[in-house]
Coordinates of C-alpha atoms in Angstrom, one line a residue:
M1 CA -4.6 -1.3 6.2
P2 CA -4.4 -5.0 5.1
D3 CA -7.3 -6.3 7.5
R4 CA -9.5 -3.5 6.4
A5 CA -9.0 -3.7 2.7
T6 CA -12.2 -3.4 0.7
S7 CA -13.1 -6.4 -1.2
T8 CA -14.3 -4.5 -4.2
A9 CA -11.4 -2.2 -4.8
S10 CA -8.9 -2.7 -7.6
P11 CA -5.4 -3.6 -6.5
A12 CA -3.0 -0.9 -6.1
T13 CA -0.2 -0.3 -8.6
P14 CA 2.2 -3.3 -8.2
L15 CA 5.4 -2.5 -6.4
R16 CA 7.0 -5.9 -6.4
A17 CA 8.4 -8.3 -8.8
P18 CA 6.0 -10.8 -10.2
L19 CA 5.1 -13.8 -8.1
D20 CA 6.5 -17.0 -9.8
V21 CA 3.5 -19.6 -9.8
N22 CA 5.1 -23.0 -9.8
G23 CA 2.6 -25.3 -8.0
T24 CA 4.9 -26.0 -5.0
D25 CA 5.6 -23.0 -2.8
L26 CA 2.7 -20.7 -2.8
T27 CA 2.2 -19.0 0.7
C28 CA -0.9 -17.6 2.3
A29 CA 1.0 -14.2 2.4
D30 CA 1.5 -14.4 -1.4
I31 CA -2.2 -14.9 -1.9
V32 CA -3.0 -11.8 0.2
R33 CA -0.5 -9.7 -1.8
V34 CA -2.0 -10.8 -5.2
A35 CA -5.6 -10.5 -4.0
R36 CA -5.4 -7.2 -2.3
H37 CA -2.2 -5.5 -3.2
G38 CA -1.7 -6.0 -6.9
T39 CA 1.3 -8.3 -6.9
P40 CA 1.5 -9.6 -10.5
V41 CA 1.9 -13.3 -11.4
Q42 CA 3.9 -15.2 -13.9
L43 CA 3.5 -18.9 -14.6
A44 CA 6.8 -20.8 -14.3
G45 CA 7.8 -22.4 -17.6
E46 CA 8.6 -25.8 -16.0
A47 CA 5.1 -25.9 -14.4
L48 CA 3.6 -25.3 -17.8
E49 CA 5.7 -28.2 -19.3
R50 CA 4.6 -30.5 -16.5
A51 CA 1.0 -29.6 -17.0
G52 CA 1.4 -30.4 -20.7
R53 CA 2.8 -33.8 -19.8
A54 CA -0.1 -34.5 -17.5
Y55 CA -2.5 -33.5 -20.2
E56 CA -1.0 -36.0 -22.7
I57 CA -1.1 -38.8 -20.2
A58 CA -4.7 -38.1 -19.3
R59 CA -5.8 -37.9 -23.0
D60 CA -3.9 -41.1 -23.9
S61 CA -5.3 -42.9 -20.8
G62 CA -8.8 -42.0 -21.7
A63 CA -8.3 -43.9 -25.0
K64 CA -7.2 -47.0 -23.1
R65 CA -9.4 -47.2 -20.0
A66 CA -12.3 -45.6 -18.2
V67 CA -11.2 -42.4 -16.6
Y68 CA -13.8 -40.8 -14.3
G69 CA -15.3 -37.5 -15.7
R70 CA -13.4 -37.8 -19.0
T71 CA -14.9 -40.9 -20.5
T72 CA -17.8 -41.2 -18.0
G73 CA -20.4 -39.1 -16.3
V74 CA -19.8 -37.9 -12.8
G75 CA -21.3 -38.7 -9.4
A76 CA -23.9 -41.4 -9.7
N77 CA -23.4 -41.3 -13.4
R78 CA -19.9 -42.6 -13.0
H79 CA -20.7 -45.8 -14.9
A80 CA -22.4 -44.0 -17.7
V81 CA -19.8 -44.2 -20.6
V82 CA -19.7 -41.2 -22.9
T83 CA -20.1 -42.4 -26.5
P84 CA -17.6 -41.4 -29.2
D85 CA -20.0 -39.1 -30.9
A86 CA -20.6 -37.1 -27.7
V87 CA -17.0 -36.8 -26.5
D88 CA -16.3 -33.5 -28.1
Q89 CA -19.1 -31.8 -26.2
H90 CA -18.9 -33.7 -23.0
G91 CA -16.7 -31.2 -21.2
L92 CA -18.9 -28.2 -22.1
R93 CA -22.1 -30.1 -21.2
L94 CA -20.6 -30.9 -17.7
L95 CA -19.6 -27.3 -17.1
R96 CA -23.0 -26.0 -18.1
S97 CA -24.8 -28.4 -16.0
H98 CA -22.7 -27.5 -12.9
A99 CA -22.6 -23.8 -13.2
G100 CA -25.6 -23.5 -11.2
G101 CA -24.6 -21.4 -8.2
S102 CA -26.8 -18.9 -6.5
G103 CA -26.6 -16.2 -3.8
D104 CA -24.6 -13.0 -3.7
R105 CA -21.5 -12.4 -5.8
L106 CA -18.2 -13.2 -4.3
P107 CA -16.1 -10.2 -3.4
D108 CA -13.2 -9.2 -5.8
D109 CA -10.4 -10.1 -3.5
V110 CA -11.8 -13.6 -2.9
V111 CA -12.2 -14.0 -6.7
R112 CA -8.5 -13.0 -7.4
A113 CA -7.4 -15.2 -4.6
G114 CA -9.5 -18.1 -6.0
L115 CA -8.0 -17.7 -9.5
L116 CA -4.5 -17.7 -8.0
V117 CA -5.0 -20.7 -5.9
R118 CA -6.6 -22.7 -8.8
L119 CA -3.7 -21.6 -11.1
N120 CA -1.1 -22.8 -8.6
Q121 CA -2.9 -26.1 -8.0
L122 CA -3.0 -26.6 -11.7
A123 CA 0.7 -25.9 -12.0
A124 CA 1.1 -28.8 -9.6
A125 CA 0.3 -30.9 -12.7
G126 CA -2.1 -33.5 -11.3
S127 CA -5.3 -32.4 -13.1
G128 CA -4.5 -33.2 -16.8
V129 CA -6.2 -30.0 -18.1
H130 CA -4.9 -28.5 -21.3
P131 CA -2.1 -26.0 -20.6
R132 CA -4.0 -23.3 -22.3
L133 CA -6.4 -23.1 -19.2
L134 CA -3.4 -22.3 -17.1
R135 CA -2.4 -19.5 -19.5
G136 CA -6.0 -18.3 -19.4
L137 CA -5.9 -18.0 -15.6
E138 CA -2.5 -16.3 -15.8
T139 CA -3.9 -13.7 -18.2
A140 CA -7.0 -13.0 -16.2
L141 CA -4.8 -12.4 -13.1
R142 CA -2.4 -10.3 -15.0
E143 CA -5.2 -8.1 -16.5
D144 CA -7.2 -8.2 -13.3
A145 CA -10.1 -9.7 -15.3
L146 CA -12.7 -11.1 -12.9
P147 CA -15.5 -13.5 -13.5
S148 CA -18.8 -13.1 -11.6
L149 CA -19.1 -15.9 -9.2
H150 CA -21.9 -16.9 -6.9
T151 CA -21.4 -17.7 -3.3
R152 CA -23.7 -20.6 -2.8
G153 CA -23.2 -24.1 -4.3
A154 CA -20.4 -26.0 -2.5
I155 CA -20.4 -28.3 0.6
G156 CA -16.7 -29.0 1.1
T157 CA -16.4 -31.6 -1.6
G158 CA -15.3 -29.3 -4.4
D159 CA -16.2 -25.8 -5.4
L160 CA -18.1 -27.2 -8.4
T161 CA -20.4 -24.4 -9.2
T162 CA -17.9 -21.5 -8.8
L163 CA -15.2 -23.2 -10.8
A164 CA -17.7 -24.2 -13.5
E165 CA -18.6 -20.5 -13.7
V166 CA -14.9 -19.6 -14.0
A167 CA -14.3 -22.2 -16.8
L168 CA -17.4 -21.0 -18.7
T169 CA -16.2 -17.4 -18.4
L170 CA -12.8 -18.3 -19.6
A171 CA -14.5 -20.1 -22.6
G172 CA -16.5 -17.1 -23.4
E173 CA -19.9 -18.4 -22.5
R174 CA -20.4 -16.2 -19.5
P175 CA -19.7 -12.4 -19.4
W176 CA -16.8 -11.1 -17.3
A177 CA -17.6 -8.9 -14.4
K178 CA -14.5 -7.0 -15.2
G179 CA -12.2 -7.0 -18.1
G180 CA -12.4 -9.7 -20.8
P181 CA -9.6 -11.8 -22.2
A182 CA -9.9 -13.7 -25.4
P183 CA -11.9 -17.0 -25.0
V184 CA -10.0 -20.2 -24.2
P185 CA -11.2 -23.4 -25.9
I186 CA -12.3 -26.2 -23.6
S187 CA -11.0 -29.7 -24.4
P188 CA -13.2 -32.7 -23.9
G189 CA -11.4 -33.8 -20.7
D190 CA -10.9 -30.4 -19.1
A191 CA -14.2 -30.0 -17.4
L192 CA -14.0 -32.2 -14.3
A193 CA -10.3 -31.8 -14.2
F194 CA -10.8 -28.0 -13.8
I195 CA -13.7 -28.0 -11.3
S196 CA -12.3 -30.7 -9.1
S197 CA -10.9 -28.4 -6.5
N198 CA -11.8 -26.4 -3.4
A199 CA -9.8 -23.4 -4.6
V200 CA -12.4 -20.8 -3.9
T201 CA -13.1 -22.0 -0.4
L202 CA -9.4 -22.0 0.3
A203 CA -9.1 -18.4 -1.1
E204 CA -11.9 -17.2 1.3
S205 CA -10.2 -19.1 4.2
V206 CA -6.8 -17.5 3.5
L207 CA -8.1 -14.0 3.6
A208 CA -10.1 -14.7 6.7
W209 CA -7.0 -16.3 8.3
H210 CA -4.9 -13.2 7.4
D211 CA -7.4 -10.9 8.9
L212 CA -7.9 -12.8 12.1
S213 CA -4.2 -13.3 12.5
R214 CA -3.6 -9.6 12.3
L215 CA -6.5 -8.9 14.8
L216 CA -5.0 -11.5 17.3
R217 CA -1.7 -9.7 17.1
A218 CA -3.4 -6.3 17.6
S219 CA -5.1 -7.7 20.6
H220 CA -1.8 -7.8 22.5
V221 CA -1.4 -4.1 22.2
I222 CA -5.1 -3.4 23.1
T223 CA -4.8 -5.6 26.1
A224 CA -1.5 -3.8 27.1
L225 CA -3.5 -0.5 27.1
S226 CA -6.2 -2.0 29.2
Y227 CA -3.5 -3.4 31.5
S228 CA -2.1 0.1 31.9
A229 CA -5.5 1.6 32.7
L230 CA -6.3 -1.0 35.2
G231 CA -3.0 -1.1 36.9
G232 CA -2.4 -4.8 36.1
S233 CA 0.0 -7.2 37.8
P234 CA 3.1 -8.2 35.8
E235 CA 3.2 -11.6 37.6
A236 CA 0.6 -13.0 35.3
F237 CA 3.0 -12.6 32.2
S238 CA 6.2 -13.8 34.1
E239 CA 8.6 -15.9 32.1
V240 CA 9.0 -18.2 35.0
V241 CA 5.2 -18.8 35.3
H242 CA 4.8 -19.6 31.6
A243 CA 7.9 -21.8 31.4
A244 CA 6.1 -24.0 33.9
R245 CA 3.3 -24.8 31.4
P246 CA 4.9 -24.2 28.1
H247 CA 2.2 -24.1 25.5
H248 CA 3.4 -22.4 22.4
G249 CA 0.6 -19.8 22.1
S250 CA 0.6 -18.8 25.7
L251 CA 4.4 -18.5 25.8
H252 CA 4.2 -16.2 22.8
C253 CA 1.4 -14.1 24.2
A254 CA 3.1 -13.6 27.5
A255 CA 6.4 -12.7 25.9
E256 CA 4.5 -10.2 23.7
M257 CA 2.9 -8.6 26.8
R258 CA 6.3 -8.3 28.4
R259 CA 7.7 -6.7 25.3
I260 CA 5.0 -4.2 24.7
L261 CA 4.7 -3.2 28.3
A262 CA 8.4 -3.4 29.0
L263 CA 7.9 -5.7 31.9
G264 CA 11.3 -6.4 33.1
P265 CA 12.4 -7.9 36.5
D266 CA 12.0 -4.5 38.1
A267 CA 8.4 -4.0 36.8
P268 CA 6.2 -2.2 39.3
A269 CA 3.6 -4.3 41.2
G270 CA 0.0 -4.1 40.2
R271 CA -2.7 -2.7 42.2
R272 CA -4.2 -6.1 43.2
L273 CA -3.0 -9.4 44.4
Q274 CA -5.1 -11.1 41.8
D275 CA -6.3 -9.3 38.6
P276 CA -9.6 -10.2 36.9
F277 CA -9.3 -13.0 34.4
G278 CA -9.4 -10.6 31.5
L279 CA -5.8 -9.7 32.4
R280 CA -4.6 -12.7 34.6
A281 CA -5.7 -15.4 32.2
F282 CA -5.1 -13.6 28.9
P283 CA -2.1 -15.7 27.8
Q284 CA -4.0 -18.9 28.6
V285 CA -7.0 -17.9 26.7
H286 CA -5.5 -16.0 23.9
G287 CA -2.8 -18.5 23.3
P288 CA -5.0 -21.2 21.9
A289 CA -6.4 -18.8 19.3
L290 CA -2.8 -18.0 18.3
D291 CA -2.1 -21.8 18.0
A292 CA -5.3 -22.3 16.1
A293 CA -4.4 -19.6 13.6
D294 CA -1.0 -21.2 13.0
A295 CA -2.6 -24.7 12.6
L296 CA -5.0 -23.3 10.0
E297 CA -2.1 -21.7 8.1
R298 CA -0.3 -25.1 7.9
V299 CA -3.4 -26.8 6.5
L300 CA -3.9 -23.9 3.9
T301 CA -0.3 -24.0 2.9
I302 CA -0.5 -27.7 2.1
D303 CA -3.9 -27.4 0.3
V304 CA -3.1 -24.5 -2.0
N305 CA -0.1 -26.3 -3.3
A306 CA -1.8 -29.7 -3.7
A307 CA -2.7 -31.7 -6.8
A308 CA -5.8 -32.9 -5.3
E309 CA -8.0 -33.4 -8.4
N310 CA -9.9 -36.6 -8.8
P311 CA -8.7 -38.4 -10.7
L312 CA -5.0 -37.6 -10.1
I313 CA -2.7 -37.8 -13.2
D314 CA 0.6 -39.1 -12.0
I315 CA 3.1 -37.9 -14.5
D316 CA 6.1 -39.8 -13.0
G317 CA 4.3 -43.1 -13.0
E318 CA 2.1 -42.3 -16.1
Q319 CA -0.9 -43.6 -14.2
V320 CA -4.4 -42.4 -13.4
H321 CA -5.5 -42.6 -9.8
H322 CA -9.2 -42.2 -8.5
H323 CA -9.4 -41.1 -4.9
G324 CA -11.0 -38.9 -2.3
Q325 CA -8.5 -36.0 -2.0
F326 CA -11.4 -33.6 -2.7
S327 CA -12.5 -34.1 1.0
T328 CA -11.6 -31.0 3.1
A329 CA -12.0 -32.3 6.7
Y330 CA -8.7 -30.9 7.6
L331 CA -9.7 -27.5 6.4
A332 CA -13.2 -27.5 8.0
L333 CA -11.9 -28.7 11.3
A334 CA -9.1 -26.2 11.4
L335 CA -11.6 -23.4 10.6
D336 CA -14.0 -24.6 13.3
G337 CA -11.2 -24.8 15.8
L338 CA -10.0 -21.3 15.2
R339 CA -13.5 -19.8 15.5
A340 CA -14.0 -21.6 18.8
A341 CA -10.7 -20.4 20.2
L342 CA -11.4 -16.9 18.8
H343 CA -14.7 -16.7 20.7
H344 CA -12.9 -17.4 24.1
A345 CA -10.4 -14.6 23.2
A346 CA -13.3 -12.1 22.3
E347 CA -15.0 -12.9 25.6
L348 CA -12.0 -11.8 27.5
S349 CA -11.9 -8.5 25.5
A350 CA -15.5 -7.8 26.5
A351 CA -14.6 -8.7 30.1
R352 CA -11.8 -6.2 30.1
L353 CA -14.2 -3.6 28.8
S354 CA -16.5 -4.3 31.7
D355 CA -13.5 -3.9 34.1
L356 CA -12.7 -0.5 32.5
V357 CA -16.1 0.9 33.5
E358 CA -15.9 -0.4 37.1
P359 CA -14.7 2.3 39.5
D360 CA -13.4 -0.2 42.0
L361 CA -10.9 -1.4 39.4
T362 CA -9.9 1.9 37.8
G363 CA -10.5 4.5 40.5
L364 CA -12.3 6.6 37.8
P365 CA -15.9 7.5 37.5
P366 CA -18.5 4.8 36.6
F367 CA -18.6 4.2 32.9
L368 CA -15.6 6.6 32.5
A369 CA -18.2 9.5 32.5
A370 CA -16.8 13.0 32.7
G371 CA -20.1 15.0 32.8
P372 CA -22.6 15.8 35.4
A373 CA -23.9 13.1 37.8
G374 CA -25.8 10.4 36.1
S375 CA -23.8 10.8 32.8
S376 CA -23.5 7.6 30.9
G377 CA -20.0 7.8 29.5
I378 CA -19.2 4.8 27.5
M379 CA -21.9 2.6 29.0
I380 CA -23.2 1.7 25.5
L381 CA -20.0 0.2 24.4
E382 CA -20.8 -2.9 26.5
Y383 CA -24.0 -3.4 24.6
V384 CA -22.3 -3.1 21.2
A385 CA -19.4 -5.3 22.3
H386 CA -21.8 -8.0 23.5
D387 CA -23.9 -7.8 20.3
A388 CA -20.8 -8.3 18.3
L389 CA -19.8 -11.2 20.7
G390 CA -23.2 -12.7 20.2
Q391 CA -22.6 -12.7 16.5
L392 CA -19.2 -14.3 17.0
R393 CA -20.8 -16.9 19.2
H394 CA -23.1 -17.9 16.4
A395 CA -20.3 -17.8 13.9
A396 CA -18.3 -20.1 16.1
A397 CA -20.9 -22.9 16.0
P398 CA -19.1 -25.9 14.5
V399 CA -20.2 -26.7 10.9
T400 CA -18.4 -30.0 10.9
L401 CA -21.2 -31.7 13.0
G402 CA -23.3 -31.9 9.9
T403 CA -23.1 -33.8 6.6
A404 CA -24.9 -34.6 3.5
V405 CA -25.8 -37.7 1.4
I406 CA -26.3 -36.8 -2.3
S407 CA -25.9 -38.1 -5.8
R408 CA -28.2 -41.0 -5.2
G409 CA -26.4 -42.0 -2.1
L410 CA -22.9 -42.3 -3.7
E411 CA -21.5 -39.2 -2.0
D412 CA -22.2 -39.7 1.6
H413 CA -20.0 -37.3 3.4
A414 CA -19.4 -33.6 3.3
S415 CA -17.2 -31.4 5.5
F416 CA -18.9 -28.2 4.9
S417 CA -15.7 -26.3 4.8
T418 CA -17.3 -23.7 2.5
Q419 CA -19.7 -22.9 5.2
A420 CA -16.9 -22.8 7.8
A421 CA -15.0 -20.3 5.6
R422 CA -18.0 -18.2 5.5
S423 CA -18.5 -18.2 9.2
T424 CA -14.9 -17.4 9.7
T425 CA -15.2 -14.3 7.4
A426 CA -18.2 -13.3 9.5
A427 CA -16.2 -13.7 12.7
V428 CA -13.6 -11.1 11.4
A429 CA -15.9 -8.2 11.5
A430 CA -17.5 -9.2 14.9
Y431 CA -14.1 -9.6 16.6
R432 CA -12.8 -6.3 15.1
T433 CA -15.9 -4.5 16.8
V434 CA -15.3 -6.1 20.2
L435 CA -11.7 -5.0 20.1
A436 CA -12.7 -1.5 19.0
C437 CA -14.9 -1.1 22.0
E438 CA -12.2 -2.2 24.4
L439 CA -9.7 0.1 22.7
I440 CA -12.0 3.1 23.1
G441 CA -12.5 2.2 26.8
A442 CA -8.8 1.8 27.5
V443 CA -7.7 5.0 25.8
R444 CA -10.5 6.9 27.6
A445 CA -9.5 5.6 31.0
L446 CA -5.8 6.4 30.3
R447 CA -6.8 10.0 29.3
L448 CA -9.0 10.5 32.3
A449 CA -6.3 9.2 34.6
D450 CA -3.6 11.3 32.9
A451 CA -1.6 8.1 33.0
T452 CA 2.2 7.9 32.5
L453 CA 3.2 5.0 30.4
P454 CA 6.6 3.4 30.1
D455 CA 8.9 4.1 27.2
A456 CA 7.6 1.0 25.3
P457 CA 5.4 0.1 22.4
V458 CA 2.3 0.6 24.6
A459 CA 3.1 4.3 24.9
R460 CA 3.5 4.6 21.1
A461 CA 0.3 2.9 20.5
F462 CA -1.6 5.2 23.0
A463 CA 0.0 8.3 21.4
A464 CA -1.0 7.1 18.0
V465 CA -4.6 6.6 19.0
A466 CA -4.8 9.8 21.1
E467 CA -3.7 11.7 18.0
Q468 CA -6.3 10.3 15.7
L469 CA -9.3 9.2 18.0
P470 CA -11.3 12.2 19.0
Y471 CA -11.7 13.0 22.8
V472 CA -15.1 14.3 23.9
E473 CA -15.7 14.4 27.6
E474 CA -19.4 14.9 27.6
D475 CA -21.9 12.2 26.6
H476 CA -22.2 12.0 22.9
P477 CA -22.9 9.4 20.1
L478 CA -20.0 6.9 20.0
S479 CA -20.8 5.4 16.6
G480 CA -18.2 7.4 14.7
E481 CA -15.5 6.5 17.3
I482 CA -16.3 2.8 17.0
E483 CA -15.9 3.0 13.4
W484 CA -12.7 4.9 13.5
A485 CA -11.3 2.6 16.2
E486 CA -11.9 -0.3 13.9
T487 CA -9.8 1.3 11.2
L488 CA -7.0 1.9 13.6
I489 CA -6.8 -1.6 15.0
G490 CA -4.9 -3.1 11.9
D491 CA -1.9 -0.8 12.6
F492 CA -1.4 -2.4 16.1
A493 CA -0.6 -5.7 14.5
D494 CA 2.8 -4.3 13.5
Y495 CA 3.7 -2.8 16.9

């Protein structure tokens, strides 16, 4: 299942035609297909030609004027001019000095996605790197050759350490973690041009966005199961109600609930005049998370197709422009916004789980126990869900409230989008666990009540879970069921 794909597994045998990498129209879905499902890539010929033109302009410009990182040092060394006798080794020295990452190794899917994003950005022809580096990345992706990259070393102003590690691996100075194409020579001006990117942070963000988007879609189905178990009121999802306050996400959420539950004009009334917030306010709380995921996708789509290297080589005007496009404030803020909205959605899931164990709301035994008096049933699921919710709460803390002043005070702002991406990745697992606990509770309540469901997607979802999720009436360890439910959730995104 896409949102449970292991990060270390090799991609499956490709089933699709190669993805044409041209620097202009890469999508988040394309990145996921390459990173996790083995879609091959091929570099568009016109993109390679444009990259070659940018390389020539950058090379010629460096002979006429100061070009940051090509004829000078970097950071606070920007005014240090590289002497003619040191030019040939300047690029390798820069890469070696910047390949100083630490921490764990990045998962394979993030590495593949990072290589693809960087290749596509270079194909946008604004960096001025030698075209053979594009060919080197294309070969690595085609052969599934993976460099070993560290997680730690970026603060949202460029993935300098990881991309320096990629470049030195391509050059043959670092060992490949998997595979091993022939070394690619590094030209004197290639170093900064290659590492001036946030490609790896974008890659991790894309994969986290994909997983959370699927979980958010799956949540509609799980909430529909809880609605059925709790005898919810259809009024909360009325088209008339939501047309009166037409936020895009809440409109979509309410429409999904009507579709999944087949809530037409003649839908039966609920058991209560007013449902708990977990049902009644579901569109209003879940909708912002859907909107935040859409907003993040728009930011990602722009950035993975951007020629954002500093300096920018403008092949149309044959000029070199120094700038601040390395800043990732848009990305960091979009990631922070998604996690904040996601936490509210997860809170409602935990609230619905609490509703499911309450006899006054279900008409069933406390904690959905089926054994002798005093049996605990699924009591422990609330603890598990709130543990995961606590982790999600910590992950939702905004990283954009901090900054950094480095390189002798020259670089005095950082978005910390890399840390925002890591926190968003952590949020995926936590949210999945919360939803799994709700799913187990809803399905158990429906089984105990021997409920009849409408001929709608909610009934098909229940049948699929009932077929695969074991049903044990007496008190028993629930760990296996939680893990199993987590693997089932991904399927619900497609109902």
